[in-house]
Amino acid sequence: MSVKQRPVFAGLTLMLVAVLSACGGGADKGDGHAGGKGGGKGGSYSQPHSDQVRGLYDAVRHLPRKTAKATRAHMVKECDPATRKVKHTSRSGSGKRKRTRTWYTTERYNQCHKVRKGSETYTRVVRPERWCVRLDDVNGKPQKDDRWFRVSPATYSEVHGKDEHARVKFEPRGRGC
């Protein structure tokens, strides 16, 4: 690039950055905040990201753990004595007089494997225990009513003590119940 082209290129780059920052500043305005002149740096109107939900308390539901009896093969470890041949080598001498001696020995060990011996009964978890809260007007949106959220037992007991349609805010473990 020649010396004459550098100021032109720098000017175009500066204009491009200014246009992109002006266009991109209002793209992430958060929860329905109207525009207006922002006094913040970079023209950003976005709220810090949080997984918390807020709304009006509607109902709670506790689903206990659901289990079922099932059977599976009972496996037992069985070992049989076995032997294997082990190769040994030793080297002696140097130069042209190098000599390698090889010999074999028999090593005894236990060869183990699992074998089926009958069957055993165990308790299988069909559904884990869940604590759920139903909210209306989720995150201030009236069209988002009757939404279920899975919560921790502590959040469940905290919300359960509140009046119906009280404002609550919590971090859910999952959606649905």
mmCIF file of C-alpha atoms in Angstrom:
data_model
loop_
_atom_site.group_PDB
_atom_site.id
_atom_site.type_symbol
_atom_site.label_atom_id
_atom_site.label_comp_id
_atom_site.label_asym_id
_atom_site.label_seq_id
_atom_site.Cartn_x
_atom_site.Cartn_y
_atom_site.Cartn_z
ATOM 1 C CA MET A 1 0.000 0.000 0.000
ATOM 2 C CA SER A 2 1.388 3.383 -0.920
ATOM 3 C CA VAL A 3 1.864 6.265 1.495
ATOM 4 C CA LYS A 4 -0.930 8.267 -0.263
ATOM 5 C CA GLN A 5 -3.489 5.466 0.250
ATOM 6 C CA ARG A 6 -2.945 5.016 4.008
ATOM 7 C CA PRO A 7 -4.937 8.090 5.184
ATOM 8 C CA VAL A 8 -7.826 7.153 2.850
ATOM 9 C CA PHE A 9 -7.841 3.581 4.155
ATOM 10 C CA ALA A 10 -7.710 4.776 7.771
ATOM 11 C CA GLY A 11 -10.607 7.172 7.143
ATOM 12 C CA LEU A 12 -12.743 4.432 5.592
ATOM 13 C CA THR A 13 -11.977 2.095 8.482
ATOM 14 C CA LEU A 14 -12.951 4.778 10.997
ATOM 15 C CA MET A 15 -16.242 5.429 9.198
ATOM 16 C CA LEU A 16 -17.017 1.706 9.021
ATOM 17 C CA VAL A 17 -16.405 1.288 12.762
ATOM 18 C CA ALA A 18 -18.610 4.309 13.541
ATOM 19 C CA VAL A 19 -21.474 3.037 11.344
ATOM 20 C CA LEU A 20 -21.322 -0.496 12.753
ATOM 21 C CA SER A 21 -21.262 0.691 16.359
ATOM 22 C CA ALA A 22 -24.190 3.040 15.702
ATOM 23 C CA CYS A 23 -26.236 0.256 14.084
ATOM 24 C CA GLY A 24 -25.281 -2.446 16.543
ATOM 25 C CA GLY A 25 -25.781 -0.411 19.718
ATOM 26 C CA GLY A 26 -29.557 -0.800 19.844
ATOM 27 C CA ALA A 27 -29.770 -4.429 18.763
ATOM 28 C CA ASP A 28 -29.679 -5.899 22.277
ATOM 29 C CA LYS A 29 -31.940 -3.672 24.343
ATOM 30 C CA GLY A 30 -33.070 -6.278 26.860
ATOM 31 C CA ASP A 31 -36.669 -6.661 28.165
ATOM 32 C CA GLY A 32 -38.726 -4.066 26.289
ATOM 33 C CA HIS A 33 -36.687 -1.012 27.215
ATOM 34 C CA ALA A 34 -37.467 1.680 24.690
ATOM 35 C CA GLY A 35 -34.628 3.475 22.979
ATOM 36 C CA GLY A 36 -33.515 6.922 23.971
ATOM 37 C CA LYS A 37 -30.143 8.426 24.492
ATOM 38 C CA GLY A 38 -28.003 6.117 26.563
ATOM 39 C CA GLY A 39 -25.291 7.594 28.705
ATOM 40 C CA GLY A 40 -23.369 4.316 28.954
ATOM 41 C CA LYS A 41 -20.160 3.446 27.156
ATOM 42 C CA GLY A 42 -20.513 1.895 23.708
ATOM 43 C CA GLY A 43 -24.239 2.640 23.465
ATOM 44 C CA SER A 44 -25.198 -0.763 24.897
ATOM 45 C CA TYR A 45 -28.617 -1.073 26.530
ATOM 46 C CA SER A 46 -28.464 -4.789 27.422
ATOM 47 C CA GLN A 47 -28.971 -6.146 30.924
ATOM 48 C CA PRO A 48 -26.466 -8.623 32.339
ATOM 49 C CA HIS A 49 -27.519 -12.163 31.389
ATOM 50 C CA SER A 50 -29.180 -14.126 34.184
ATOM 51 C CA ASP A 51 -31.023 -17.434 34.266
ATOM 52 C CA GLN A 52 -33.451 -16.125 36.882
ATOM 53 C CA VAL A 53 -37.156 -15.996 36.102
ATOM 54 C CA ARG A 54 -39.727 -13.793 37.760
ATOM 55 C CA GLY A 55 -43.476 -13.808 37.737
ATOM 56 C CA LEU A 56 -46.626 -14.243 39.787
ATOM 57 C CA TYR A 57 -46.830 -17.362 41.973
ATOM 58 C CA ASP A 58 -49.656 -19.597 40.786
ATOM 59 C CA ALA A 59 -49.166 -23.117 42.173
ATOM 60 C CA VAL A 60 -46.628 -25.670 43.381
ATOM 61 C CA ARG A 61 -46.309 -29.397 42.772
ATOM 62 C CA HIS A 62 -44.184 -32.033 44.470
ATOM 63 C CA LEU A 63 -43.665 -35.279 42.586
ATOM 64 C CA PRO A 64 -42.177 -37.984 44.815
ATOM 65 C CA ARG A 65 -39.555 -40.364 43.555
ATOM 66 C CA LYS A 66 -41.111 -43.241 41.643
ATOM 67 C CA THR A 67 -39.427 -46.643 41.851
ATOM 68 C CA ALA A 68 -40.047 -50.140 40.555
ATOM 69 C CA LYS A 69 -38.657 -53.558 41.414
ATOM 70 C CA ALA A 70 -36.576 -55.147 38.683
ATOM 71 C CA THR A 71 -34.284 -58.151 38.290
ATOM 72 C CA ARG A 72 -30.868 -58.454 36.739
ATOM 73 C CA ALA A 73 -28.240 -61.146 36.333
ATOM 74 C CA HIS A 74 -26.141 -61.727 39.434
ATOM 75 C CA MET A 75 -22.520 -61.741 38.318
ATOM 76 C CA VAL A 76 -19.821 -63.472 40.374
ATOM 77 C CA LYS A 77 -16.058 -63.266 39.909
ATOM 78 C CA GLU A 78 -14.495 -66.671 39.288
ATOM 79 C CA CYS A 79 -10.766 -67.324 39.063
ATOM 80 C CA ASP A 80 -8.952 -70.324 37.587
ATOM 81 C CA PRO A 81 -5.243 -71.069 37.963
ATOM 82 C CA ALA A 82 -3.303 -70.587 34.731
ATOM 83 C CA THR A 83 0.305 -70.457 33.493
ATOM 84 C CA ARG A 84 2.132 -68.475 30.863
ATOM 85 C CA LYS A 85 5.579 -68.600 29.316
ATOM 86 C CA VAL A 86 7.806 -65.583 30.080
ATOM 87 C CA LYS A 87 10.851 -64.776 27.907
ATOM 88 C CA HIS A 88 14.020 -63.474 29.612
ATOM 89 C CA THR A 89 17.174 -62.144 27.906
ATOM 90 C CA SER A 90 20.572 -60.999 29.121
ATOM 91 C CA ARG A 91 23.383 -59.402 27.171
ATOM 92 C CA SER A 92 27.061 -59.618 27.950
ATOM 93 C CA GLY A 93 30.300 -58.589 26.296
ATOM 94 C CA SER A 94 31.060 -55.669 24.006
ATOM 95 C CA GLY A 95 32.083 -55.055 20.412
ATOM 96 C CA LYS A 96 32.366 -58.225 18.328
ATOM 97 C CA ARG A 97 32.151 -60.404 21.443
ATOM 98 C CA LYS A 98 28.578 -59.383 22.304
ATOM 99 C CA ARG A 99 26.470 -62.309 23.368
ATOM 100 C CA THR A 100 22.727 -62.556 24.067
ATOM 101 C CA ARG A 101 21.376 -65.356 26.187
ATOM 102 C CA THR A 102 17.633 -66.177 26.153
ATOM 103 C CA TRP A 103 15.670 -68.462 28.484
ATOM 104 C CA TYR A 104 12.027 -69.072 29.338
ATOM 105 C CA THR A 105 10.222 -69.608 32.633
ATOM 106 C CA THR A 106 6.697 -70.592 33.504
ATOM 107 C CA GLU A 107 4.709 -68.076 35.545
ATOM 108 C CA ARG A 108 1.622 -69.036 37.501
ATOM 109 C CA TYR A 109 -1.287 -66.591 37.900
ATOM 110 C CA ASN A 110 -5.056 -66.504 38.429
ATOM 111 C CA GLN A 111 -7.197 -65.879 35.340
ATOM 112 C CA CYS A 112 -10.428 -64.182 36.525
ATOM 113 C CA HIS A 113 -13.716 -63.495 34.752
ATOM 114 C CA LYS A 114 -17.326 -62.762 35.705
ATOM 115 C CA VAL A 115 -19.883 -65.548 35.514
ATOM 116 C CA ARG A 116 -23.656 -65.375 35.858
ATOM 117 C CA LYS A 117 -24.947 -67.111 38.993
ATOM 118 C CA GLY A 118 -28.700 -66.641 39.230
ATOM 119 C CA SER A 119 -30.470 -63.285 39.360
ATOM 120 C CA GLU A 120 -30.921 -60.474 41.886
ATOM 121 C CA THR A 121 -33.735 -58.044 42.617
ATOM 122 C CA TYR A 122 -33.025 -54.312 42.883
ATOM 123 C CA THR A 123 -34.963 -51.041 43.105
ATOM 124 C CA ARG A 124 -34.929 -49.074 39.874
ATOM 125 C CA VAL A 125 -35.664 -45.311 39.843
ATOM 126 C CA VAL A 126 -38.339 -44.650 37.220
ATOM 127 C CA ARG A 127 -38.703 -40.918 37.995
ATOM 128 C CA PRO A 128 -36.498 -38.813 40.280
ATOM 129 C CA GLU A 129 -38.079 -36.598 42.941
ATOM 130 C CA ARG A 130 -39.137 -33.188 41.586
ATOM 131 C CA TRP A 131 -40.218 -29.888 43.075
ATOM 132 C CA CYS A 132 -42.076 -27.567 40.688
ATOM 133 C CA VAL A 133 -43.511 -24.043 40.717
ATOM 134 C CA ARG A 134 -46.062 -22.664 38.242
ATOM 135 C CA LEU A 135 -45.860 -18.971 37.349
ATOM 136 C CA ASP A 136 -48.083 -16.460 35.555
ATOM 137 C CA ASP A 137 -46.748 -13.398 33.683
ATOM 138 C CA VAL A 138 -43.309 -14.978 33.308
ATOM 139 C CA ASN A 139 -40.648 -12.247 33.034
ATOM 140 C CA GLY A 140 -43.389 -9.590 32.848
ATOM 141 C CA LYS A 141 -45.084 -11.012 29.746
ATOM 142 C CA PRO A 142 -48.859 -11.527 30.295
ATOM 143 C CA GLN A 143 -49.106 -14.035 27.431
ATOM 144 C CA LYS A 144 -46.714 -16.373 29.275
ATOM 145 C CA ASP A 145 -49.117 -17.840 31.861
ATOM 146 C CA ASP A 146 -49.174 -21.264 33.542
ATOM 147 C CA ARG A 147 -45.501 -22.064 32.949
ATOM 148 C CA TRP A 148 -43.969 -24.814 35.109
ATOM 149 C CA PHE A 149 -40.373 -24.659 36.359
ATOM 150 C CA ARG A 150 -38.374 -27.311 38.243
ATOM 151 C CA VAL A 151 -36.733 -25.809 41.340
ATOM 152 C CA SER A 152 -34.623 -26.844 44.321
ATOM 153 C CA PRO A 153 -36.365 -28.031 47.521
ATOM 154 C CA ALA A 154 -35.298 -24.804 49.279
ATOM 155 C CA THR A 155 -36.859 -22.612 46.568
ATOM 156 C CA TYR A 156 -39.995 -24.776 46.628
ATOM 157 C CA SER A 157 -40.517 -24.317 50.374
ATOM 158 C CA GLU A 158 -39.762 -20.590 50.140
ATOM 159 C CA VAL A 159 -42.312 -20.020 47.348
ATOM 160 C CA HIS A 160 -44.881 -22.412 48.851
ATOM 161 C CA GLY A 161 -45.248 -20.156 51.896
ATOM 162 C CA LYS A 162 -46.230 -17.100 49.815
ATOM 163 C CA ASP A 163 -49.713 -15.844 48.929
ATOM 164 C CA GLU A 164 -51.187 -16.672 45.540
ATOM 165 C CA HIS A 165 -50.172 -14.172 42.820
ATOM 166 C CA ALA A 166 -47.289 -12.868 44.934
ATOM 167 C CA ARG A 167 -44.261 -11.695 42.957
ATOM 168 C CA VAL A 168 -41.464 -14.266 43.047
ATOM 169 C CA LYS A 169 -38.022 -14.502 41.510
ATOM 170 C CA PHE A 170 -35.803 -17.615 41.421
ATOM 171 C CA GLU A 171 -33.321 -19.562 39.346
ATOM 172 C CA PRO A 172 -34.974 -22.707 37.929
ATOM 173 C CA ARG A 173 -33.263 -26.069 37.498
ATOM 174 C CA GLY A 174 -35.304 -26.804 34.384
ATOM 175 C CA ARG A 175 -38.483 -26.084 32.493
ATOM 176 C CA GLY A 176 -41.611 -28.188 32.664
ATOM 177 C CA CYS A 177 -42.635 -30.504 35.453
#
